[in-house]
Tab-separated table of C-alpha atoms in Angstrom:
chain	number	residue	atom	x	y	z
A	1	UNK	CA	-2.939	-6.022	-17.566
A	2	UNK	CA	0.066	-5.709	-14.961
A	3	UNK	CA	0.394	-1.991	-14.914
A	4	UNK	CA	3.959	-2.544	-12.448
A	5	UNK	CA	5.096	-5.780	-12.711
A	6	UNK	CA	7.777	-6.713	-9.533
A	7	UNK	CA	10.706	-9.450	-10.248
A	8	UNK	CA	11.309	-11.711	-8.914
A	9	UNK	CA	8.323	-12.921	-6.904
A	10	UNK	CA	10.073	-14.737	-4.793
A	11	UNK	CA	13.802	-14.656	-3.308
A	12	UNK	CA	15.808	-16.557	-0.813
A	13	UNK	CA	19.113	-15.085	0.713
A	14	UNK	CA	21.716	-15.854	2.634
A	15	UNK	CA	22.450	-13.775	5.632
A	16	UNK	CA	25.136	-10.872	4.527
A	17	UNK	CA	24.715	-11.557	0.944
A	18	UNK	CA	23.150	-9.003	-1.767
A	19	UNK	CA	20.116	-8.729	-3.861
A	20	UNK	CA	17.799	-6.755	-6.138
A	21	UNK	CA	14.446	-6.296	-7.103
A	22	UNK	CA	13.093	-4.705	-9.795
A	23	UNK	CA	9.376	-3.002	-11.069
A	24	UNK	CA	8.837	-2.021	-14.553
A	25	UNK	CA	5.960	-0.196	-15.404
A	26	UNK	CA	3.981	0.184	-18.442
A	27	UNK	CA	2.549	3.369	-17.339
A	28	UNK	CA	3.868	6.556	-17.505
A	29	UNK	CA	4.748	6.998	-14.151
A	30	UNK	CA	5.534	10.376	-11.799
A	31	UNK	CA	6.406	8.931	-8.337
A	32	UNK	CA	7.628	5.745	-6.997
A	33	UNK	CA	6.974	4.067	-3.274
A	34	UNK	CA	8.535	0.643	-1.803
A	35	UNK	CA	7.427	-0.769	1.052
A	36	UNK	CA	8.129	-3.656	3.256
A	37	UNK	CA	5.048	-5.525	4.535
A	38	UNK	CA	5.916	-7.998	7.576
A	39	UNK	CA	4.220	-10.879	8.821
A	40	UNK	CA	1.758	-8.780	10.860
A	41	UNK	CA	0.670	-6.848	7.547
A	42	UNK	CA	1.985	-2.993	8.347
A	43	UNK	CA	3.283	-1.884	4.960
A	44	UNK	CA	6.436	0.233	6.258
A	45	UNK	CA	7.711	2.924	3.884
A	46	UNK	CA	11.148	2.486	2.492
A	47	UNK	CA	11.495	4.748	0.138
A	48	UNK	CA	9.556	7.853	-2.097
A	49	UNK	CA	11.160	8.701	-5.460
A	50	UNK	CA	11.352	11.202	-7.694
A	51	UNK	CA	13.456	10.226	-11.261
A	52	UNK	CA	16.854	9.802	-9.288
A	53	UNK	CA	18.226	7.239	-6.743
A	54	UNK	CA	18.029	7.415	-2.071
A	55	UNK	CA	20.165	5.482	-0.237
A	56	UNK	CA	19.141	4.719	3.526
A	57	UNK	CA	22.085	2.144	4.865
A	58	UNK	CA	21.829	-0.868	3.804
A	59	UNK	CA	19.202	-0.004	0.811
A	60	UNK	CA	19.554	1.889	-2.141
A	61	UNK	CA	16.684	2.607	-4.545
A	62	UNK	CA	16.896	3.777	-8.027
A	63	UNK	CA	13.681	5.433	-10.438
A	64	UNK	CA	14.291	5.346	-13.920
A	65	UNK	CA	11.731	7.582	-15.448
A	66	UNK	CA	12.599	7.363	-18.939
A	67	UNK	CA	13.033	3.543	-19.056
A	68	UNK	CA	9.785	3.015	-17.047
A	69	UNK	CA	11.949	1.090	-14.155
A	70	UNK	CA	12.951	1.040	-10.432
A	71	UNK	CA	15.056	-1.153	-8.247
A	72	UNK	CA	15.391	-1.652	-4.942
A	73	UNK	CA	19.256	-2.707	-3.530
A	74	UNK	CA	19.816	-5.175	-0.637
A	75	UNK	CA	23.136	-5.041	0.633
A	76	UNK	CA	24.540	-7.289	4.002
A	77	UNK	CA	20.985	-9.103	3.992
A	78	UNK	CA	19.872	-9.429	7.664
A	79	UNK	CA	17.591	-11.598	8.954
A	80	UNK	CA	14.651	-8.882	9.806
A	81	UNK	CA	14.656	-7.790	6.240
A	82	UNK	CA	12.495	-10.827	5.684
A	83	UNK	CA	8.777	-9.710	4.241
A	84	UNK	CA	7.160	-8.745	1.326
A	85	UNK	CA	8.247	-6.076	-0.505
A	86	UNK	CA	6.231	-4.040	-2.907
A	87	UNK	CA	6.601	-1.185	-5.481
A	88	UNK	CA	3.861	1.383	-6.182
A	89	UNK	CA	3.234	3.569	-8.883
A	90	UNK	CA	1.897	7.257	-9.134
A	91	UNK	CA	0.537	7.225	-12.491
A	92	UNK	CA	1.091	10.772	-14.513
A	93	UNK	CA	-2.602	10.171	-15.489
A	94	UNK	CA	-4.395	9.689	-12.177
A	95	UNK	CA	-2.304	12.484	-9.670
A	96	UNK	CA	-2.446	11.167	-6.224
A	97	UNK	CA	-3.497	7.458	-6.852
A	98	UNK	CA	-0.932	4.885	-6.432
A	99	UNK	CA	-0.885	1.495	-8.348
A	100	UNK	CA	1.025	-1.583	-6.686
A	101	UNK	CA	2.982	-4.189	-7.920
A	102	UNK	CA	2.345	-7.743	-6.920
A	103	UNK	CA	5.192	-8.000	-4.123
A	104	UNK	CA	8.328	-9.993	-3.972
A	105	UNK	CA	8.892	-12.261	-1.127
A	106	UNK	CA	11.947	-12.180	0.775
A	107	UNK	CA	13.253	-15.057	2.943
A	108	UNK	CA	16.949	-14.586	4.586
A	109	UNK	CA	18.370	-17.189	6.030
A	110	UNK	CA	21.032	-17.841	8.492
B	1	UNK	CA	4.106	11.620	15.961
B	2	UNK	CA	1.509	8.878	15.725
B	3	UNK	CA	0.685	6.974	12.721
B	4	UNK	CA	-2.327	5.835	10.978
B	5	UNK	CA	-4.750	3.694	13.192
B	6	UNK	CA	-7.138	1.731	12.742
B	7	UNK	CA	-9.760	-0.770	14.223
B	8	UNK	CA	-10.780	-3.431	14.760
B	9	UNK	CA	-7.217	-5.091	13.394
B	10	UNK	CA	-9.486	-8.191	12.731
B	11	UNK	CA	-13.325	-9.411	11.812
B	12	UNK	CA	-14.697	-12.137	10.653
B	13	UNK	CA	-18.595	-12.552	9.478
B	14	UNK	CA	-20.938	-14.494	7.768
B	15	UNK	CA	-22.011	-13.536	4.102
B	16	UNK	CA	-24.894	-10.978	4.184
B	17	UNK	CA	-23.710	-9.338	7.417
B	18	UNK	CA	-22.519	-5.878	7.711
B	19	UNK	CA	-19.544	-4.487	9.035
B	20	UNK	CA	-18.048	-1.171	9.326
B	21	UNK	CA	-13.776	-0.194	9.134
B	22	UNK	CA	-12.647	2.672	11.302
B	23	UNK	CA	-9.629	5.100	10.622
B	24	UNK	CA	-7.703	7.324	11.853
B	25	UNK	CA	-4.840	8.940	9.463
B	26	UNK	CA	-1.580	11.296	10.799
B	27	UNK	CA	-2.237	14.648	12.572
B	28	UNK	CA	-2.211	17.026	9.476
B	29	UNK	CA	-2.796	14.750	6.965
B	30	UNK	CA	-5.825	16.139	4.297
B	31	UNK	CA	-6.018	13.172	1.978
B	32	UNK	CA	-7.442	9.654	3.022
B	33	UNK	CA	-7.203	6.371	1.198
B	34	UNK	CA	-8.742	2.885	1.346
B	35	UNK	CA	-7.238	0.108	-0.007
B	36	UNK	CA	-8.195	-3.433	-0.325
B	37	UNK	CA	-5.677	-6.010	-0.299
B	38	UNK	CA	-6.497	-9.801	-1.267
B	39	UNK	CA	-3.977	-12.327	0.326
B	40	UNK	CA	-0.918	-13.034	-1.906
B	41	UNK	CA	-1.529	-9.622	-3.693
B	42	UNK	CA	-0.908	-5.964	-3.736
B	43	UNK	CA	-2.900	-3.546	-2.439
B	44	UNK	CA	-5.644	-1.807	-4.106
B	45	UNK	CA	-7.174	1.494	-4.224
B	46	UNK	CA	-10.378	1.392	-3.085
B	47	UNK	CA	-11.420	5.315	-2.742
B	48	UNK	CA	-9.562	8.467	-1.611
B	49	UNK	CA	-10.991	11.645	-0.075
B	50	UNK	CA	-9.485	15.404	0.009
B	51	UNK	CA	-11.010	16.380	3.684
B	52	UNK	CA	-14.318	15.748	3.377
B	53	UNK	CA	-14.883	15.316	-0.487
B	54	UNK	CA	-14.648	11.888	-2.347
B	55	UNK	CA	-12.020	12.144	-5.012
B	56	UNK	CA	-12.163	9.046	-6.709
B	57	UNK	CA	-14.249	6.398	-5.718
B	58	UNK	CA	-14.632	4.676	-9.445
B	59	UNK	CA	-12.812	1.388	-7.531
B	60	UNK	CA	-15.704	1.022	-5.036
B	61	UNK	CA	-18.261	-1.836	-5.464
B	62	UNK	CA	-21.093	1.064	-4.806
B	63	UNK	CA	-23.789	-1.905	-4.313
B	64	UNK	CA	-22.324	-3.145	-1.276
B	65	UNK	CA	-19.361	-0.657	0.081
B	66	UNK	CA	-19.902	3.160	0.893
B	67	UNK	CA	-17.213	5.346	2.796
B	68	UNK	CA	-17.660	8.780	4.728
B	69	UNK	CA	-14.763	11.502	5.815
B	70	UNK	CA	-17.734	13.696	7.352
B	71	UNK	CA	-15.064	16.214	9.053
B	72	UNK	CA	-12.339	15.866	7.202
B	73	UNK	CA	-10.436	13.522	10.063
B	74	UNK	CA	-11.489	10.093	10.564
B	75	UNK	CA	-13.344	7.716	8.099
B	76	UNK	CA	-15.609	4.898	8.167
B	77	UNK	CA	-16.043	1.937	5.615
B	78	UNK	CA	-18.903	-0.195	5.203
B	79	UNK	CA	-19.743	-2.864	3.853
B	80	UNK	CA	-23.570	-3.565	3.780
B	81	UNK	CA	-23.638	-7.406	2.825
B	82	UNK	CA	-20.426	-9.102	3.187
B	83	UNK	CA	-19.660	-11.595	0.411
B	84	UNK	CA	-17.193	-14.039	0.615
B	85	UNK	CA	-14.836	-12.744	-1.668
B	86	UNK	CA	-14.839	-9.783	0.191
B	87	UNK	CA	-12.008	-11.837	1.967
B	88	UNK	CA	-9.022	-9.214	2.555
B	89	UNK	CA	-7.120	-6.833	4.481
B	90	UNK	CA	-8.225	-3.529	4.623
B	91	UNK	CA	-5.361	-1.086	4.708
B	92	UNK	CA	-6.706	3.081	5.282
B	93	UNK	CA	-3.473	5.518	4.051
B	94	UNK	CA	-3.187	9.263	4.576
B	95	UNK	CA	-0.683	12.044	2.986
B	96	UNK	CA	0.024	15.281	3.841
B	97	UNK	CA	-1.305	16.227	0.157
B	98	UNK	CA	-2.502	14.960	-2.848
B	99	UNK	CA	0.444	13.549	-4.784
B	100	UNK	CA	2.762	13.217	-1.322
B	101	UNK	CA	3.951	10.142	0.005
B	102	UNK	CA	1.693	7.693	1.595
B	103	UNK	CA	1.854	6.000	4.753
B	104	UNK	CA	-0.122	3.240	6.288
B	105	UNK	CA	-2.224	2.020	8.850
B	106	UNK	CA	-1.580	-1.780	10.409
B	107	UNK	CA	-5.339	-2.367	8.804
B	108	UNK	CA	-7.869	-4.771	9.242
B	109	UNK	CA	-8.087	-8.723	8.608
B	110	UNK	CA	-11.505	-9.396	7.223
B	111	UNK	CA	-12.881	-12.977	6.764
B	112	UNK	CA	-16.099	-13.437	5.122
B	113	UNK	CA	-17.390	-17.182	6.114
């Protein structure tokens, strides 16, 4: 079954407006990643969370340990925020291994 | 400090030909991952190595794929007799530690014709 399950899968934003994306897991889980993958493929890192919320300008990013959750804030969309962004789980039951979400899609428009 | 690297970025073969992934994590950097990623999907773990040693390597389809850390640095994956829906990118991952963040190499396109 979908072990981290990403919402929506797919988006489309106006430039300058706000967003967020969400994973819920139905693992226990001890570490959260997002990424952004462009069009070329390289997954860039975004964030790495403990229970607790990062900010890093325009993005804020939120783990929810207790409530199995995690979002990822989009604030003054630009256009090279475009890509695909994905979630990834570190189980509590496999240390190390990380278990992705399905992606959400992310167009911004002018 | 220079990332993860890999090569080639792209391949494609005919079914029952072999082909072999190259990478090259961070400077530092004791774990290794491979993960295969189908198109539209997230990536999966394929196998992960502590320097030399295979960790985990339950996800590997051990008929076909096999994967080497010899020295601890650089890895190789193979894959002895490509199928078509061995279709995917191949993305290699290293962390400083087990359980540290991960970060990843550009990888490499592989169609299987």
């Amino acid at each position: 079954g979908d072990q981290v399950k990403q919402s929506p899968s797919a988006l489309s934003l106006q430039e300058g407006t706000n967003s967020a994306l969400r994973c819920n897991f139905s693992i226990a889980t001890t570490t959260v990643q997002w990424f952004l993958q462009n069009p070329r493929g390289s997954l860039m890192n975004l964030f790495y969370l403990v229970p607790g919320t990062k900010e890093n300008g325009r993005l804020k990013s939120t783990f929810n340990s207790k409530e199995s959750y995690s979002t990822l804030h989009i604030r003054d969309a630009q256009l090279e925020d475009s890509g695909t962004y994905f979630c990834a789980a570190e189980p509590s039951s496999s240390f190390s291994k990380l278990v992705f979400g399905q992606g959400t899609s992310l167009s911004v428009v002018p | 400090e220079a990332g993860v690297t890999q090569s080639p970025r792209y391949a494609v073969l005919q079914e029952g030909q072999a082909v072999s992934f190259w990478c090259d994590p961070i400077s530092g950097h004791d774990t290794l991952y491979w993960y295969q990623q189908p198109r539209d999907q997230g990536p999966q773990l394929l196998v992960y190595f502590r320097d030399e040693a295979v960790i985990d390597n339950s996800q590997l389809p051990s008929d076909r794929f096999s994967a080497v850390r010899p020295k601890g640095t650089n890895s190789t994956l193979k894959i002895q007799s490509a199928k078509q829906g061995d279709t995917a990118t191949y993305l290699c991952a290293s962390s400083l530690n087990r359980g540290y963040e991960q970060y990843f190499g550009p990888g490499t396109r592989l169609t299987v014709l």
